[in-house]
Coordinates of C-alpha atoms in Angstrom, one line a residue:
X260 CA 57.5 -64.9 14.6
X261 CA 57.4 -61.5 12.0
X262 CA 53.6 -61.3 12.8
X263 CA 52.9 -58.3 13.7
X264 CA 49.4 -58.7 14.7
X265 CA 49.9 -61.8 16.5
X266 CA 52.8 -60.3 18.8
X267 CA 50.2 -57.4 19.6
X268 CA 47.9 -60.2 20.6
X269 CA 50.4 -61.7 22.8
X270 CA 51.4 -58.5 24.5
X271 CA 47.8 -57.5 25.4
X272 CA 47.5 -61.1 27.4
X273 CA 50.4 -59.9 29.6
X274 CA 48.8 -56.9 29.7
X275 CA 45.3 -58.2 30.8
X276 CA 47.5 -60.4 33.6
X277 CA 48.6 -57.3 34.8
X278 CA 51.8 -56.6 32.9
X279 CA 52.5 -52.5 32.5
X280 CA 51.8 -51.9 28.6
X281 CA 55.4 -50.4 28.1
X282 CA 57.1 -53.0 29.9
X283 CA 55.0 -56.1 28.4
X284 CA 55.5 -54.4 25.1
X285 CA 59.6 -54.1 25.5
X286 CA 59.5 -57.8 26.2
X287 CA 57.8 -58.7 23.5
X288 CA 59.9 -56.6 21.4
X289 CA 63.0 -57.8 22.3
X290 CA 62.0 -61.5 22.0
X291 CA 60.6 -61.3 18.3
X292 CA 62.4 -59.6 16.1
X293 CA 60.1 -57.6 14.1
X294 CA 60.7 -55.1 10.9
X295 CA 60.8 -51.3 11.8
X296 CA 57.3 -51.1 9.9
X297 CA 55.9 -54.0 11.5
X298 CA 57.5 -53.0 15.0
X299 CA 55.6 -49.4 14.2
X300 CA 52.4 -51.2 13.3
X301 CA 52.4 -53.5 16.4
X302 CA 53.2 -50.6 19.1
X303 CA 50.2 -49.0 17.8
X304 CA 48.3 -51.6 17.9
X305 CA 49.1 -52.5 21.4
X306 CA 48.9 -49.2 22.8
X307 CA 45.5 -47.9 21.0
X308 CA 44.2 -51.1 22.1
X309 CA 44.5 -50.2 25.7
X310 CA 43.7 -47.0 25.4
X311 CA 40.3 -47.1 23.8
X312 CA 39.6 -50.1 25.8
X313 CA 36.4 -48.8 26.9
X314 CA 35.4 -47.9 23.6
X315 CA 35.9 -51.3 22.1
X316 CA 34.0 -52.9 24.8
X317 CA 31.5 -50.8 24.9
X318 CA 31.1 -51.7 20.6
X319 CA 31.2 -54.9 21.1
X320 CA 28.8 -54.7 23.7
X321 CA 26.4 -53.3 21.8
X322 CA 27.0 -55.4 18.5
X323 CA 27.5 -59.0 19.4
X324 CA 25.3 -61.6 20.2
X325 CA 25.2 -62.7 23.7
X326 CA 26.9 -66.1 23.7
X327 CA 29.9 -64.3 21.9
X328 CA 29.6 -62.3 25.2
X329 CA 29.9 -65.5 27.1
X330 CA 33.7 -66.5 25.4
X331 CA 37.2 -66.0 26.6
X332 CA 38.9 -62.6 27.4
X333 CA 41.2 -63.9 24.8
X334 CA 38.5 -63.6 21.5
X335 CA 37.8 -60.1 23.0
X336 CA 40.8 -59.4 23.0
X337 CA 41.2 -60.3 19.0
X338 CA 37.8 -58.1 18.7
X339 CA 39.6 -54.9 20.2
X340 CA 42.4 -55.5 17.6
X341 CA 39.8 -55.8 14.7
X342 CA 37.9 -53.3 15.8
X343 CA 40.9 -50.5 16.6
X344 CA 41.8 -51.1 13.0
X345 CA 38.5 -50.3 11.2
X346 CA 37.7 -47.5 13.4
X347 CA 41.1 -45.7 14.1
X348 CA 43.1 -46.6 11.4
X349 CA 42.8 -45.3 7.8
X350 CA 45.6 -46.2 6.4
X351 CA 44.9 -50.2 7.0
X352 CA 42.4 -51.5 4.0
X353 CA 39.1 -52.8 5.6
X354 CA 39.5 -56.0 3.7
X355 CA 43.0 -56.4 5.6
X356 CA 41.9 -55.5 9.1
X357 CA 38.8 -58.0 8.3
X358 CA 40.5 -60.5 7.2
X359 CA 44.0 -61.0 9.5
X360 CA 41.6 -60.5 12.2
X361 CA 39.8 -63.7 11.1
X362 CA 42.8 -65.3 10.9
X363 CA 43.8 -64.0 14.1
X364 CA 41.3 -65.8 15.4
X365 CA 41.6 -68.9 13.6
X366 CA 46.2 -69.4 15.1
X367 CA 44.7 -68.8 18.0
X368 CA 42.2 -71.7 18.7
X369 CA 39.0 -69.6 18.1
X370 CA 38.8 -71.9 14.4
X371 CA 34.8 -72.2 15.5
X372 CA 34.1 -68.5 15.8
X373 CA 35.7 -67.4 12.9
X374 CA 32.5 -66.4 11.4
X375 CA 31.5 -65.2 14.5
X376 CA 34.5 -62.8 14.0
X377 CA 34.0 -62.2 10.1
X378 CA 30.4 -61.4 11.0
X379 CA 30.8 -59.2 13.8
X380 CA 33.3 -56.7 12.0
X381 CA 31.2 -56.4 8.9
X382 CA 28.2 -55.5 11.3
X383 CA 30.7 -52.9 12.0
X384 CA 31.5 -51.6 8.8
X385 CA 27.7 -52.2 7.2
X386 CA 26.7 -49.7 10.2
X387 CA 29.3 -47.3 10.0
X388 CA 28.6 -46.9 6.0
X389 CA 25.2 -46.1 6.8
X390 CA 25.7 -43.9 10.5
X391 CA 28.4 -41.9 10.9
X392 CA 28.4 -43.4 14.9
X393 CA 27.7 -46.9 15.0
X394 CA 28.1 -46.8 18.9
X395 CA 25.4 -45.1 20.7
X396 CA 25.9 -42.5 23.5
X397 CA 24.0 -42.1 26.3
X398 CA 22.9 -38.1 27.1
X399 CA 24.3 -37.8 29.8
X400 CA 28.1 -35.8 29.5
X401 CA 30.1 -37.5 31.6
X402 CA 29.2 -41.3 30.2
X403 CA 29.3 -39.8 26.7
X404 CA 32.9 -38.9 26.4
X405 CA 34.0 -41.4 29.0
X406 CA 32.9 -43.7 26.4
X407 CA 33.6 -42.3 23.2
X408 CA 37.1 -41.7 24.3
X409 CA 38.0 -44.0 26.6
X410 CA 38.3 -42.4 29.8
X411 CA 37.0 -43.5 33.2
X412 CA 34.4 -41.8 34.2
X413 CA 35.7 -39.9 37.8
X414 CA 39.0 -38.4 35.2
X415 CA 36.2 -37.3 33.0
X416 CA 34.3 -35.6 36.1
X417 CA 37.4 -34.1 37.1
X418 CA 37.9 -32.2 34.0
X419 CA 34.4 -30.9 33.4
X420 CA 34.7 -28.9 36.9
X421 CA 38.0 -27.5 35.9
X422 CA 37.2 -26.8 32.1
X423 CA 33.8 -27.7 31.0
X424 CA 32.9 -30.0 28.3
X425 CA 34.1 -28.7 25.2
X426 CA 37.8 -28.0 26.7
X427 CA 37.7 -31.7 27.9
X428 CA 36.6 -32.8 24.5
X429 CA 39.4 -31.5 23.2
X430 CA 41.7 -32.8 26.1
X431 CA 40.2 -36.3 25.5
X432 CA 40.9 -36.3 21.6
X433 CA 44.8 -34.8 22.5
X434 CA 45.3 -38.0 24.8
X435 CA 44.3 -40.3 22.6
X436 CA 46.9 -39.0 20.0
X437 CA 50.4 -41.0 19.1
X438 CA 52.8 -39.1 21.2
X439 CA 55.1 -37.1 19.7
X440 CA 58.9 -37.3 20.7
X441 CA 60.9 -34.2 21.8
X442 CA 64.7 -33.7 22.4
X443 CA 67.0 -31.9 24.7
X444 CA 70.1 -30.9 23.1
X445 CA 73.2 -30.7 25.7
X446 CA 74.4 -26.9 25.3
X447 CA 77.5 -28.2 26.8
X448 CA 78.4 -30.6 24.0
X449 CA 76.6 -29.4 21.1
X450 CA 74.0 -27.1 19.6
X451 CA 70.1 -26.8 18.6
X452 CA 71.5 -25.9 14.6
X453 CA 73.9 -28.6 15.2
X454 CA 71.7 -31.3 16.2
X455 CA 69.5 -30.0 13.6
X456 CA 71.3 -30.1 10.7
X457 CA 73.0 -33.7 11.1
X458 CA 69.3 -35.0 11.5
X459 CA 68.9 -33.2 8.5
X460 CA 71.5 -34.7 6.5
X461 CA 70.4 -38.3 7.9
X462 CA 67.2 -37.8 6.2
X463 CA 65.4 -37.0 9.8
X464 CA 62.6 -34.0 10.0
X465 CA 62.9 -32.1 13.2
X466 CA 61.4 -28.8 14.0
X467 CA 62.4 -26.4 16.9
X468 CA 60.1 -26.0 20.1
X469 CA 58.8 -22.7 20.6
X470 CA 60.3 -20.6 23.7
X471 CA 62.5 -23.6 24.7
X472 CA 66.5 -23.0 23.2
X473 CA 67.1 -26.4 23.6
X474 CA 64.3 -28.0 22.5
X475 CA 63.8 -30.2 19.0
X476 CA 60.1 -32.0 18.0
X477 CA 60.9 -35.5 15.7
X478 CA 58.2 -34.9 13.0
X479 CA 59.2 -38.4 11.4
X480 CA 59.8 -42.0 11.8
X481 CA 62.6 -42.3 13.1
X482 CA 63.6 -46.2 14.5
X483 CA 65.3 -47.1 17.6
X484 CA 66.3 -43.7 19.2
X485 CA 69.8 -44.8 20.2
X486 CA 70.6 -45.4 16.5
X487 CA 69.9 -41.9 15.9
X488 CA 72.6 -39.0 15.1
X489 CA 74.7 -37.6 17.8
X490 CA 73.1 -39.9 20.8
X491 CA 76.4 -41.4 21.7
X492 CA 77.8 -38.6 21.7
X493 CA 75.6 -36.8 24.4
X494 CA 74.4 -34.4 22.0
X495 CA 70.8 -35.1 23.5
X496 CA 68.6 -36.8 25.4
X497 CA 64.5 -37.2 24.8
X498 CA 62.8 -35.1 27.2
X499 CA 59.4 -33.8 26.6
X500 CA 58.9 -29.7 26.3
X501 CA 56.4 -29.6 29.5
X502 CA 59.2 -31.1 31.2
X503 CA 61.7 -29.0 29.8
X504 CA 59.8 -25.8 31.2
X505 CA 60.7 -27.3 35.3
X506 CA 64.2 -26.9 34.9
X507 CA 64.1 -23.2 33.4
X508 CA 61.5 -22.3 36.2
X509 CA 63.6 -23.7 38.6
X510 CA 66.7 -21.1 37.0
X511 CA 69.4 -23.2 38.3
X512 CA 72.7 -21.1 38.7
X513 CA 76.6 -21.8 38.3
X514 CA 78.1 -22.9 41.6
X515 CA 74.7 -23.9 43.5
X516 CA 73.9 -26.5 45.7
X517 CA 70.7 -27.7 44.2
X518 CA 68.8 -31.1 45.5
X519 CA 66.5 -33.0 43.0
X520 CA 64.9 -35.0 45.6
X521 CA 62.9 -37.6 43.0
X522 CA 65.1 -37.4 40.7
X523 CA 65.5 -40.5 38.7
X524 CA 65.7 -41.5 36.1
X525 CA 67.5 -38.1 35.7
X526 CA 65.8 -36.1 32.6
X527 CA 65.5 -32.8 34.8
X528 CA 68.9 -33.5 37.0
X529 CA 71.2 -33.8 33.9
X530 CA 69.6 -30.5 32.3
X531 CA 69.4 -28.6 35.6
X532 CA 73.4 -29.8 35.6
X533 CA 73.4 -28.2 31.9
X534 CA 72.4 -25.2 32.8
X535 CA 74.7 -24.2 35.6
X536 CA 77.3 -25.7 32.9
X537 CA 78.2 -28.6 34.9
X538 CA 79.6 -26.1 37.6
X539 CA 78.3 -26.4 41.5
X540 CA 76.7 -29.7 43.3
X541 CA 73.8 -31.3 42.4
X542 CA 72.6 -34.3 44.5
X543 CA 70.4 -36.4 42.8
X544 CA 67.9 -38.5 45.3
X545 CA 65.7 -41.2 44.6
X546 CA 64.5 -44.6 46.4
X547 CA 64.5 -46.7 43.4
X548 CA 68.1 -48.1 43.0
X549 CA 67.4 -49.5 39.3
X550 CA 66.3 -46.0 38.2
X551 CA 68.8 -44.2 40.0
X552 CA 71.2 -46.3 37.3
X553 CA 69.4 -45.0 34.2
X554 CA 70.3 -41.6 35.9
X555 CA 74.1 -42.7 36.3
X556 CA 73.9 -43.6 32.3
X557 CA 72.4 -40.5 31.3
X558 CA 74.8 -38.3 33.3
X559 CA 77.6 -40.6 31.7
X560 CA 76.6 -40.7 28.1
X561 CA 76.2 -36.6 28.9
X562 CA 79.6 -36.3 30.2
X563 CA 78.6 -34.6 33.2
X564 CA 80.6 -34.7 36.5
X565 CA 78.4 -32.4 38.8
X566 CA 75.9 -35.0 40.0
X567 CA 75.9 -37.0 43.0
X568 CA 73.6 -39.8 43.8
X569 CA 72.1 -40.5 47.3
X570 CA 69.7 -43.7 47.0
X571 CA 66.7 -43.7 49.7
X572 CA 63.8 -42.3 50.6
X573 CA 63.8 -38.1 50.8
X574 CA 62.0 -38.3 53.4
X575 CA 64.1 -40.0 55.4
X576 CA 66.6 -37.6 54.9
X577 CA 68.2 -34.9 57.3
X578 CA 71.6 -34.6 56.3
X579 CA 70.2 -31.9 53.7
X580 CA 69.3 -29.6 55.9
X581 CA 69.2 -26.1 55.4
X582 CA 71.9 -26.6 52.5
X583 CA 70.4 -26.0 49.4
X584 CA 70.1 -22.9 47.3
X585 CA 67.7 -24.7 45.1
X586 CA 65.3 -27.8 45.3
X587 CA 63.3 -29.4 43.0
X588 CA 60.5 -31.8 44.1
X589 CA 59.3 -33.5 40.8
X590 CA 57.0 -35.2 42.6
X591 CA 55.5 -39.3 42.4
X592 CA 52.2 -38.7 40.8
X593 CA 49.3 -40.6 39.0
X594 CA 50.9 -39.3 35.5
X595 CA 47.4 -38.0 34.5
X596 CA 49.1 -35.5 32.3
X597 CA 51.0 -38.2 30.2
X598 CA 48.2 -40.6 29.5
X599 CA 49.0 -40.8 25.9
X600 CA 52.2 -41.8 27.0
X601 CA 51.3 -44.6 29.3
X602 CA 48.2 -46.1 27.8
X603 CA 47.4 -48.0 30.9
X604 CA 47.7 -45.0 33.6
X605 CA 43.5 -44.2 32.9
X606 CA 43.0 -47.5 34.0
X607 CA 45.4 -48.0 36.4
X608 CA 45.0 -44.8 38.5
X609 CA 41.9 -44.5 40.5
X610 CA 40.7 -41.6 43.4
X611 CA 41.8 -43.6 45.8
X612 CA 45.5 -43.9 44.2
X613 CA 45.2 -40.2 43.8
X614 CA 44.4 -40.1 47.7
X615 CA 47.2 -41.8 48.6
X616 CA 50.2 -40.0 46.3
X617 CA 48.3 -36.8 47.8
X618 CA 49.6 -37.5 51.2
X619 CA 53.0 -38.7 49.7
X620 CA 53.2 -35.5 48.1
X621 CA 52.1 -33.3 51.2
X622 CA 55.0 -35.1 53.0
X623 CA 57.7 -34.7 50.5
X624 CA 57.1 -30.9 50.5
X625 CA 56.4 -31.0 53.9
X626 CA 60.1 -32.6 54.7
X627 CA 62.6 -31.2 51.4
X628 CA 61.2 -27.4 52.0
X629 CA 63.5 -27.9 55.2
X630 CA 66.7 -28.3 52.9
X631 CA 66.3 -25.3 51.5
X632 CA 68.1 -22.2 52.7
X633 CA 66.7 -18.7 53.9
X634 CA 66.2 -16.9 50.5
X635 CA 66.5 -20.3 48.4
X636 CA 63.7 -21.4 46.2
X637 CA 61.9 -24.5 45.8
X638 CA 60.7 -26.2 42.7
X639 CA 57.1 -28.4 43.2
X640 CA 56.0 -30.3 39.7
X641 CA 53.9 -32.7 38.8
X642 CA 53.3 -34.3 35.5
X643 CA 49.3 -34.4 36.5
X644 CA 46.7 -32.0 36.3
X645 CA 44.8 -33.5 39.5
X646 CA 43.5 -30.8 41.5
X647 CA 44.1 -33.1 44.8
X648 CA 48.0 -33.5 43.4
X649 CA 48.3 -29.9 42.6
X650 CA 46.9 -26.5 43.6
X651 CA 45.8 -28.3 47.0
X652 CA 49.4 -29.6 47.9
X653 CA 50.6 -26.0 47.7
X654 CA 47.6 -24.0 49.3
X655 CA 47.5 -26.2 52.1
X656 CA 51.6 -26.4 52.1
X657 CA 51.5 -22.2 52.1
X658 CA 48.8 -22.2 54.7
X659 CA 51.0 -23.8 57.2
X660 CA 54.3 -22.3 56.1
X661 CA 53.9 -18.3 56.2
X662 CA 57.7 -18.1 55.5
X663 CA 57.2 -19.6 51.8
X664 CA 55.7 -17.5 49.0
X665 CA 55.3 -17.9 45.4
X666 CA 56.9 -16.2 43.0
X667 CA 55.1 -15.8 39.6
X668 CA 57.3 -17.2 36.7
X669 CA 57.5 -15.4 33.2
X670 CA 56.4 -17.4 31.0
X671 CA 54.6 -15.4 28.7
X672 CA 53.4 -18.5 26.2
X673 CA 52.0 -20.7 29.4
X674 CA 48.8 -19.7 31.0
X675 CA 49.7 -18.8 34.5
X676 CA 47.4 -18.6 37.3
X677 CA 46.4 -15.5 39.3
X678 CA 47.5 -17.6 42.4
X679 CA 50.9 -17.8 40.3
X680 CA 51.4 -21.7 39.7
X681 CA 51.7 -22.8 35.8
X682 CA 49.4 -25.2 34.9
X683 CA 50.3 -26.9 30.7
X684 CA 47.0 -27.8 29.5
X685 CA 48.0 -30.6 26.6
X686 CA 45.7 -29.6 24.1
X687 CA 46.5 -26.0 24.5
X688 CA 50.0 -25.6 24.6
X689 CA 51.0 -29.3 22.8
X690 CA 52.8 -30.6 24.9
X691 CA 52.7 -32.9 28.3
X692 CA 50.2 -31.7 31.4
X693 CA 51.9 -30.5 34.0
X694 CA 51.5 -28.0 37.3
X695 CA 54.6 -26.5 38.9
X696 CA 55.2 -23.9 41.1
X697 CA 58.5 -21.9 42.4
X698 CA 58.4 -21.2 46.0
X699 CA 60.5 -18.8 47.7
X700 CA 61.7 -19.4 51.2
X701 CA 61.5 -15.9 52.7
X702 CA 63.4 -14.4 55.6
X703 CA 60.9 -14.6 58.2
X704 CA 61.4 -17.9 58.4
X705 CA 61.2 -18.9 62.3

């Protein structure tokens, strides 16, 4: 099957069982072998799909008759990938978006309601030439952009306390983007010019990350990343700039003992081993065995030696104490600052969810701060921008522990907080959301 439409269409029925949209979509990959241009086209379509879920739905909705309300999930489905097409992607001819969405319908035993599905669309398009919104909002803010973006509404609340609506306007638009893909280059086996100009040479545009010395942006199609210039080699590794920042705030240093206690599947341990130069003990901790093997890869494909694995539950863990000049807790959170990433997390997540990695998080601090020496430093990110994940974890955390204090970072591109944590803001700074912290254990410590 070369169908590129039709293996989006398949992936977003795994989806709707319950399948993760990255894993469904690696399946699906992987079984049909597609063309790199129909590959691209079909990952979009599967992931804008489930992102503007809500959107879609809320279209159709509005548009269709009510017994087309009343068929299968399945010929919704086939709506959403008509739909995402006319209204999201300009580059597709209306005439071909119409009419492989008809067809669409028609391989797929909808024959009946093709002109249902003709119909529908040019609805659709007859509205949108003559309103520049065929879907109507309601007043009220939260509904609105929940809506027109495709965002539940309690994440939507959650940003208009911390940035009002049009900051969360433009945070809505910036998740909804394509994500962009960012490399770390390994200082210890290459360089950034290096890296850069043998992606030059293989026709490949990359630009350089501002503040970050090892950091390149792919500002191109590019293929399969592992076919790329210098991967097998260990010149690099994809890590996104937000990312990036946690290692350098955590200011690792040759000859430390230095704990990532979530560590897998290893993007921070194997550049907090490159920045000590491969030289002092990292221990790299993590509960999930098949992750902590991605780790192993990456350290191997890195050629770095410095790294040694302890599978199981930090929380669990004692033998640490007190032994650490540095720790990082990267903590498990509800990866609200990587939505565009993971097109499912918006829908996935909920407060509850958030309620319960809160207390996951509160005991992970809780616990690794006690493997950190008097003096040392700890290391507390998140790749959310959850209040509840965030600055709450580490006021309540400081509250009970007098003998920790922050110390205020220098990062002079990054908005930092009076209270001292760094919080990226996506549509500010370009880049992932995250919050992290450095925490100094002081010598009062009782």
């Amino acid at each position: 099957m070369n169908n590129p439409r039709q293996t989006a269409f398949i992936t977003l029925k795994e989806i709707h069982k319950g399948a993760y949209t990255d894993v469904a979509l690696n399946r699906i990959l992987q079984k049909y072998k597609l063309p790199d241009n129909d590959r691209r086209l079909m990952t979009e379509l599967v992931y804008g799909s489930v992102r503007r879920q809500r959107t879609l739905d809320a279209i159709i909705d509005q548009l269709a008759t009510k017994p087309a309300l009343q068929q299968p999930k399945d010929l919704r489905t086939i709506l959403h990938l008509g739909l995402y097409q006319l209204r999201y992607q300009e580059k597709i001819p209306v005439s071909a978006a119409v009419n492989t969405t008809v067809e669409l319908a028609k391989e797929n035993k909808f024959s009946g309601l093709t002109g249902f599905v003709n119909g529908f669309l040019r609805q659709y398009l007859r509205l949108a030439e003559t309103n520049s919104e065929p879907l109507k909002l309601p007043e009220n803010p939260v509904e609105k952009l929940g809506i027109l973006y495709s965002f539940p509404n309690w994440i939507i609340e959650v940003w208009l306390q911390e940035l009002g609506f049009e900051e969360t306007e433009k945070l809505c638009q910036w998740m909804n983007q394509t994500p962009t893909i960012d490399l770390r280059v390994n200082i210890l086996k290459s360089n950034l010019e290096q890296v850069e100009s043998t992606f030059k040479d293989a026709g490949i545009l990359v630009r350089k990350i501002p503040h970050l010395p090892q950091g390149l942006r792919l500002i191109s199609n590019t293929g399969a990343i592992q076919n790329l210039p210098g991967f097998n080699d260990g010149w690099w590794c994809v890590q996104d700039s937000s990312a990036q920042l946690v290692s350098h705030l955590l200011a690792p240093q040759p000859g430390e003992v230095i704990i990532d206690v979530c560590a897998a599947p290893g993007g921070k341990t194997t550049h907090i081993a490159e920045l000590i130069g491969d030289e002092g003990k990292i221990y790299a901790c993590d509960k999930t065995a098949s992750r902590l093997r991605k780790l192993t890869q990456n350290a191997q494909r890195l050629n770095l030696k410095s790294i040694e694995i302890y599978t199981g539950d930090s929380r669990n863990f004692t033998q640490f104490y007190n032994i650490a000049d540095r720790v990082l807790l990267d903590a498990p959170c509800s990866g609200l600052g990587t939505m565009h990433r993971h097109a499912d997390a918006r829908w996935r997540q909920t407060p509850a969810s958030v309620q319960e990695l809160a207390q996951i998080q509160s005991e992970l601090l809780s616990h690794t701060a006690n493997f950190v020496k008097t003096g040392g430093v700890l290391v507390y990110a998140t790749c959310t921008l959850h209040p509840q994940e965030n600055e709450e974890i580490i006021t309540n955390f400081l509250k009970e522990n007098p003998h920790w204090q922050i110390e205020h970072p220098h990062f002079g591109f990054v908005d930092i907080s009076s209270s001292g944590w760094l919080k990226v803001w996506p549509h500010q700074q370009d880049m992932d959301g995250f919050f992290m912290v450095r925490l100094r254990k002081t010598n009062d410590s009782q």
